[in-house]
PDB file of C-alpha atoms in Angstrom:
ATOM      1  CA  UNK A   1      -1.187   4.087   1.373  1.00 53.00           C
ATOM      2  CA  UNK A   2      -0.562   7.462   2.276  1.00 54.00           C
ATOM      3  CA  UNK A   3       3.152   8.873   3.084  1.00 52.00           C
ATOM      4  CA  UNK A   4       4.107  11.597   4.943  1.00 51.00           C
ATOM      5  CA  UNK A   5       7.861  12.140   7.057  1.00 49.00           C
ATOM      6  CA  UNK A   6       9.652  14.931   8.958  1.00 50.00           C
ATOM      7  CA  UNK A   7      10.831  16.743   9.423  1.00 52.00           C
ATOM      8  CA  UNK A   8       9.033  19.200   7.045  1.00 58.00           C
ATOM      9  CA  UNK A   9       5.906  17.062   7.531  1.00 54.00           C
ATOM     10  CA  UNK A  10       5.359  16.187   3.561  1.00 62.00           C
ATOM     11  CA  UNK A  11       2.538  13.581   2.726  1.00 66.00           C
ATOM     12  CA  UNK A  12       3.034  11.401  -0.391  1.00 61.00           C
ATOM     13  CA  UNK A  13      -0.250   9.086  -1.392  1.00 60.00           C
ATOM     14  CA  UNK A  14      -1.905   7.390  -4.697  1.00 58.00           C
ATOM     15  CA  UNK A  15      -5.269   7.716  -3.618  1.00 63.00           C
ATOM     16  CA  UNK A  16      -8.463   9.925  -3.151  1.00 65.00           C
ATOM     17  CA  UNK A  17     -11.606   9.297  -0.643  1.00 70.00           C
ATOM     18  CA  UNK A  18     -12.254   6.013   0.402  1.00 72.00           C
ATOM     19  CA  UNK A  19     -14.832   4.703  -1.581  1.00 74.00           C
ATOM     20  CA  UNK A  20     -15.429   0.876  -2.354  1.00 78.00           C
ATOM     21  CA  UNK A  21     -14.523  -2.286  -0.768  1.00 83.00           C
ATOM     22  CA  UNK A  22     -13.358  -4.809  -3.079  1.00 82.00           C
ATOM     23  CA  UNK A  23     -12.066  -8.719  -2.977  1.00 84.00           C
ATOM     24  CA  UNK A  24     -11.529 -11.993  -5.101  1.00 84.00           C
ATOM     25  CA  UNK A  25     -14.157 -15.634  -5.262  1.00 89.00           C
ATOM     26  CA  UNK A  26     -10.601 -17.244  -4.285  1.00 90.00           C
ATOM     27  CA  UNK A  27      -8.805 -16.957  -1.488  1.00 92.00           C
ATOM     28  CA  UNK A  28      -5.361 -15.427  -2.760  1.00 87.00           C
ATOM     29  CA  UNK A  29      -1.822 -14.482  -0.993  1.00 89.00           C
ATOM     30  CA  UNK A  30      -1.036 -11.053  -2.321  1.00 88.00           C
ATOM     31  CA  UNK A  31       1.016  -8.456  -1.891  1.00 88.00           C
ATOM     32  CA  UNK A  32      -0.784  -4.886  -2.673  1.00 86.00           C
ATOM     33  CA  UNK A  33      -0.201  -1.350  -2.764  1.00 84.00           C
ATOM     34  CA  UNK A  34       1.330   1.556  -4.240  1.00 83.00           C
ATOM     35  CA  UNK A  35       4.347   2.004  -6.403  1.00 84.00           C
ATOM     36  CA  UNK A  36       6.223   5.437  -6.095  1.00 86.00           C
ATOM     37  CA  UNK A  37       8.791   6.018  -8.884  1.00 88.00           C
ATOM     38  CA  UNK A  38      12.236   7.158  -7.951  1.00 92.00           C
ATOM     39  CA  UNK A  39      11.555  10.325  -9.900  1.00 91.00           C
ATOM     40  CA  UNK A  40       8.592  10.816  -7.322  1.00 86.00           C
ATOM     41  CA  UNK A  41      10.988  10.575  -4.677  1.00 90.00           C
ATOM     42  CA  UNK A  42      14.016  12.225  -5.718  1.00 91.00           C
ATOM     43  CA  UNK A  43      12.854  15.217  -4.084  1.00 88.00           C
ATOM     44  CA  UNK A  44      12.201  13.370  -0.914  1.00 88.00           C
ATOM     45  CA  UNK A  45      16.370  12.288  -0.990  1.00 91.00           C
ATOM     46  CA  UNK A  46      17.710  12.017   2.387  1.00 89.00           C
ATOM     47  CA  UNK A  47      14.312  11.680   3.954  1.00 88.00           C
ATOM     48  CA  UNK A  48      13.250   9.223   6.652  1.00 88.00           C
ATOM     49  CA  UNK A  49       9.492   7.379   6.382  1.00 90.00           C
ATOM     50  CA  UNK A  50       9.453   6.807  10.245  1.00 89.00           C
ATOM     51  CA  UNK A  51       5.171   5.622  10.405  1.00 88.00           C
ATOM     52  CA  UNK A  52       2.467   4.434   7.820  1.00 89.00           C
ATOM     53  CA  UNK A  53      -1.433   5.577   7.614  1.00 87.00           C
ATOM     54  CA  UNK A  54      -3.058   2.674   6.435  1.00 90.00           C
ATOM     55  CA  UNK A  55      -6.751   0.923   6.776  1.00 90.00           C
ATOM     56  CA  UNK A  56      -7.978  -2.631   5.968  1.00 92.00           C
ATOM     57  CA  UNK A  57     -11.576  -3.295   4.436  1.00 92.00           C
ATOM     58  CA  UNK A  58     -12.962  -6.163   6.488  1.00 94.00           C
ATOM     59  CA  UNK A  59     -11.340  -8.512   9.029  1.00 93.00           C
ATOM     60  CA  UNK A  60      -8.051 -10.783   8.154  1.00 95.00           C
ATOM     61  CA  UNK A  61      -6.699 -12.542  10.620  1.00 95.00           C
ATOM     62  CA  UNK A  62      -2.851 -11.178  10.458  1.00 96.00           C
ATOM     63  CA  UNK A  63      -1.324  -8.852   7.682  1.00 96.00           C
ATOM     64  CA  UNK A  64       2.241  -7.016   6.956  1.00 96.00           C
ATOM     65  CA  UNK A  65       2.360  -3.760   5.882  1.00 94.00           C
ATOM     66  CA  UNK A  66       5.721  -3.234   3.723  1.00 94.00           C
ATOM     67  CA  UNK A  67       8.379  -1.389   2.366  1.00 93.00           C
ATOM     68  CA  UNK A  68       9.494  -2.893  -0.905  1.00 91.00           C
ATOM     69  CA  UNK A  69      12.521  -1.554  -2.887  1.00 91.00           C
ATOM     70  CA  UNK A  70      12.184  -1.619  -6.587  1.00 88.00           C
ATOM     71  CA  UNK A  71      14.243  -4.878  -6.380  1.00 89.00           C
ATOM     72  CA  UNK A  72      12.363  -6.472  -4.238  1.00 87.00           C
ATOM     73  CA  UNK A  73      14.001  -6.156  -1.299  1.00 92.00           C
ATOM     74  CA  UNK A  74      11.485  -5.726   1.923  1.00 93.00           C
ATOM     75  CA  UNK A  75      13.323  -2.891   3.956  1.00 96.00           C
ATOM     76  CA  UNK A  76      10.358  -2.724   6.470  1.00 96.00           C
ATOM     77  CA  UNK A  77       7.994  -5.407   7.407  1.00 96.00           C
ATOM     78  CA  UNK A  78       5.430  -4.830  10.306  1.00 97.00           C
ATOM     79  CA  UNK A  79       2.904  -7.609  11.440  1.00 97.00           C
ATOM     80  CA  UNK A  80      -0.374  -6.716  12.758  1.00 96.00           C
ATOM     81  CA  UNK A  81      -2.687  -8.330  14.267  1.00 97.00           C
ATOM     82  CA  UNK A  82      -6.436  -8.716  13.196  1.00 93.00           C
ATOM     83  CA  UNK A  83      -7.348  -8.154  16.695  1.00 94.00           C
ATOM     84  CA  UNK A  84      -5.799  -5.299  16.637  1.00 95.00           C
ATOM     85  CA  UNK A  85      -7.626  -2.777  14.271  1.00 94.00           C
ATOM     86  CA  UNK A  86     -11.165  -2.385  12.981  1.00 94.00           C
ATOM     87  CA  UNK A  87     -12.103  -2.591   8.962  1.00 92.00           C
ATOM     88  CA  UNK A  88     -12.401   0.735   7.240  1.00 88.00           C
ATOM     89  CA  UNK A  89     -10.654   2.711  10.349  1.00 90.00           C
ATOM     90  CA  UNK A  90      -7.284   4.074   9.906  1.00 88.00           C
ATOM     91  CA  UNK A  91      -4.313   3.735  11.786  1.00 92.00           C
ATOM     92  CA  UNK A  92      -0.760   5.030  12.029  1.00 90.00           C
ATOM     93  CA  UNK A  93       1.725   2.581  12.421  1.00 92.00           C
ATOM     94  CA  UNK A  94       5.534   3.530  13.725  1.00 93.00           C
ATOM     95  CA  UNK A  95       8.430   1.648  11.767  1.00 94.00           C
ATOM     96  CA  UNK A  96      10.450  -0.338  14.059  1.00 95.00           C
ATOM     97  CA  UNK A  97      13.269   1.067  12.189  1.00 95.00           C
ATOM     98  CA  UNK A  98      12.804   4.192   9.809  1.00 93.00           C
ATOM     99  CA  UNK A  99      13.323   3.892   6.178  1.00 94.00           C
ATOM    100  CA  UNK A 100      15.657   6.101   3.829  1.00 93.00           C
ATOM    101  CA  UNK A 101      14.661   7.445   0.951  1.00 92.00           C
ATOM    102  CA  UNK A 102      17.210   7.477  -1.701  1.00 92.00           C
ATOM    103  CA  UNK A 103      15.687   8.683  -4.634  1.00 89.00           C
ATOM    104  CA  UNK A 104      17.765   6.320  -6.651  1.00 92.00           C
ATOM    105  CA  UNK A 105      15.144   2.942  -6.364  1.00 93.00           C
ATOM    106  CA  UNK A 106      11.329   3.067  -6.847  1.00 90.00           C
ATOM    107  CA  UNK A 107       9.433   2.116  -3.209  1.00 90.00           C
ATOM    108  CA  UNK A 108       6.230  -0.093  -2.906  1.00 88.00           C
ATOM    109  CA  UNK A 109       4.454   0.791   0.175  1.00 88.00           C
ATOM    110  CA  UNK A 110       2.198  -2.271   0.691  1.00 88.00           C
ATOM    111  CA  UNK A 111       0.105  -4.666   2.558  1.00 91.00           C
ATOM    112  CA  UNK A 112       1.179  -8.390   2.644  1.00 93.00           C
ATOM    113  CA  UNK A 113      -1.844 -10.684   3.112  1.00 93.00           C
ATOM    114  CA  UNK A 114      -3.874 -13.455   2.402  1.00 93.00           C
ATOM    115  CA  UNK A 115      -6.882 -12.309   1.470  1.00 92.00           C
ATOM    116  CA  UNK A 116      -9.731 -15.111   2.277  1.00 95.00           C
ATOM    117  CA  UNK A 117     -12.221 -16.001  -0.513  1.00 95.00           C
ATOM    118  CA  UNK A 118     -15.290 -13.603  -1.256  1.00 93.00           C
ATOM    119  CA  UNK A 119     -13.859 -10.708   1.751  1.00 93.00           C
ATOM    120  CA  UNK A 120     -13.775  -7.717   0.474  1.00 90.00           C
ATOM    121  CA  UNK A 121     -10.516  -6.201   2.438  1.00 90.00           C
ATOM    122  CA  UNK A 122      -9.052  -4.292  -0.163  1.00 86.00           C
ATOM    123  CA  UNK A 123      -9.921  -0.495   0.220  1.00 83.00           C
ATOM    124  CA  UNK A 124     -10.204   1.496  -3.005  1.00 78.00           C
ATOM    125  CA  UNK A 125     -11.070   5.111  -4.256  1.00 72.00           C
ATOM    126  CA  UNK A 126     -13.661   6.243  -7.199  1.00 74.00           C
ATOM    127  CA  UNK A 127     -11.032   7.195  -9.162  1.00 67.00           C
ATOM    128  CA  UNK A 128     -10.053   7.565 -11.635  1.00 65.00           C
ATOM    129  CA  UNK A 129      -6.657   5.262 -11.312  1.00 65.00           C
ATOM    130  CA  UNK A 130      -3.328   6.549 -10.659  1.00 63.00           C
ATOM    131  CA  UNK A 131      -0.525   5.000 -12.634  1.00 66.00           C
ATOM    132  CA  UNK A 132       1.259   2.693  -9.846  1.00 61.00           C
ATOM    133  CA  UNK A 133      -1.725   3.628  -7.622  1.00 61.00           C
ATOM    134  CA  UNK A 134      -2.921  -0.131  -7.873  1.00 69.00           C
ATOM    135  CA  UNK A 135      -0.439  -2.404  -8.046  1.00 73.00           C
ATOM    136  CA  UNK A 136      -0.656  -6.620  -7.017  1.00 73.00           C
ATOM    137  CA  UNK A 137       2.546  -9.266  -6.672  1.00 75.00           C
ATOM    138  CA  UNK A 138       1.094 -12.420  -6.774  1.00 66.00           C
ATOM    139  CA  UNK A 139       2.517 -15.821  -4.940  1.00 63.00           C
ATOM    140  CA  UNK A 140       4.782 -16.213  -8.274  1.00 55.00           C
ATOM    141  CA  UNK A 141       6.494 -12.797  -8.256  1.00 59.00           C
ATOM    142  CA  UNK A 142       4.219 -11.535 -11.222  1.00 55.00           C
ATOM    143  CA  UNK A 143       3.563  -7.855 -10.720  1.00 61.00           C
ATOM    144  CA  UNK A 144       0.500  -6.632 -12.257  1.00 55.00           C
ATOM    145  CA  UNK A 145      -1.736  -3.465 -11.950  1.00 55.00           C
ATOM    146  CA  UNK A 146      -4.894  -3.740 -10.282  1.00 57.00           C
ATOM    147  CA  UNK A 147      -7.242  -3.417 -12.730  1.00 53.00           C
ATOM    148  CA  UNK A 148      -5.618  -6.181 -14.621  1.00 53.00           C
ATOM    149  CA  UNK A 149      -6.868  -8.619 -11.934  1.00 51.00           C
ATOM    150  CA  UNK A 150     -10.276  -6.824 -11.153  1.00 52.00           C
ATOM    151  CA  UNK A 151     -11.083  -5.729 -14.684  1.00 49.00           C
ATOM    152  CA  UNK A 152     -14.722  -3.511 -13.083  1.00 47.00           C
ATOM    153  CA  UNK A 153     -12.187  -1.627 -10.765  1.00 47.00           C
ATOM    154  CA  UNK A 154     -10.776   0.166 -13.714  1.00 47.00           C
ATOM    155  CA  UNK A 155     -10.940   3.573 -12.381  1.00 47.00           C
ATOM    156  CA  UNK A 156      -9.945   2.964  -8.673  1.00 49.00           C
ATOM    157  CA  UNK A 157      -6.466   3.125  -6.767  1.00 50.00           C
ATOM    158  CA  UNK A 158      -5.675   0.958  -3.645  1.00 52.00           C
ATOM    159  CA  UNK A 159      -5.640   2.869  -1.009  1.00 52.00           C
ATOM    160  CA  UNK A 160      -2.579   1.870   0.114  1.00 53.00           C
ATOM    161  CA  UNK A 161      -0.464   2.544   3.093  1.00 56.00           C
ATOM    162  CA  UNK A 162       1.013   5.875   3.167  1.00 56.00           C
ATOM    163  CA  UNK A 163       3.972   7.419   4.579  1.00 56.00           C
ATOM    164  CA  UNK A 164       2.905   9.923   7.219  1.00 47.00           C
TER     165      UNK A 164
END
């Protein structure tokens, strides 16, 4: 993801060049992205994310991309529609209603999917990993890094939707 708001414009991502394509044997529900720490924000206080740059690697169907509170609260949820976007092209999506930063509660920006067995829809950089720049909620609630799950990915971040 990659982040970026007005009014000054600033750009806040976990990721470098696209790189690989990556996915599971199993089809899984996940929830995947990037963590950003409230002392990554706190300089962002008072700051709106009003749209999202983000990309998928191959063809799904229907996927949310999200705005998670450390809690695990969703404050924005945006459907899209397979139809609507190409694998490995990037998009910028407009929040139906603008998020506030606070600087007070960690933010996952994220993509909410079910990713079908052997697809490889997850977008990733060479590397090397970013701490928070890979980060998977399974169906349970577990939150794990990346690299956990995909042990051969250790070096990569998701590239996960960003705040633009």
């Amino acid at each position: 993801f990659n982040l970026a708001w007005s009014p000054e414009a600033a750009e806040l991502k976990h990721y470098d060049t696209p790189t690989y394509t990556a996915g599971f044997n199993e089809e899984m529900a996940l929830v995947y992205g990037a963590k950003f720490t409230k002392e990554e924000l706190a300089d962002y206080k008072g700051y709106e994310i009003k749209s999202i740059k983000f990309g998928i690697g191959a063809a799904l169907e229907s996927f949310k991309i999200e705005i998670i509170n450390g809690k695990g609260e969703r404050l924005a949820s945006e459907e899209i529609s397979g139809s609507d976007v190409q694998p490995v092209t990037f998009y910028s999506l407009t929040l139906s209603n603008p998020v506030a930063i606070t600087g007070e509660d960690d933010l996952y920006l994220a993509y909410n999917a079910t990713l079908p067995a052997k697809v490889s829809a997850m977008i990733l950089d060479k590397g090397p990993a970013v701490d928070g720049g890979a980060m998977v909620s399974l169906s349970n609630g577990a939150q794990l890094p990346f690299q956990k799950m995909k042990p051969q990915m250790q070096r990569a971040s998701i590239l996960a939707p960003a705040s633009t």
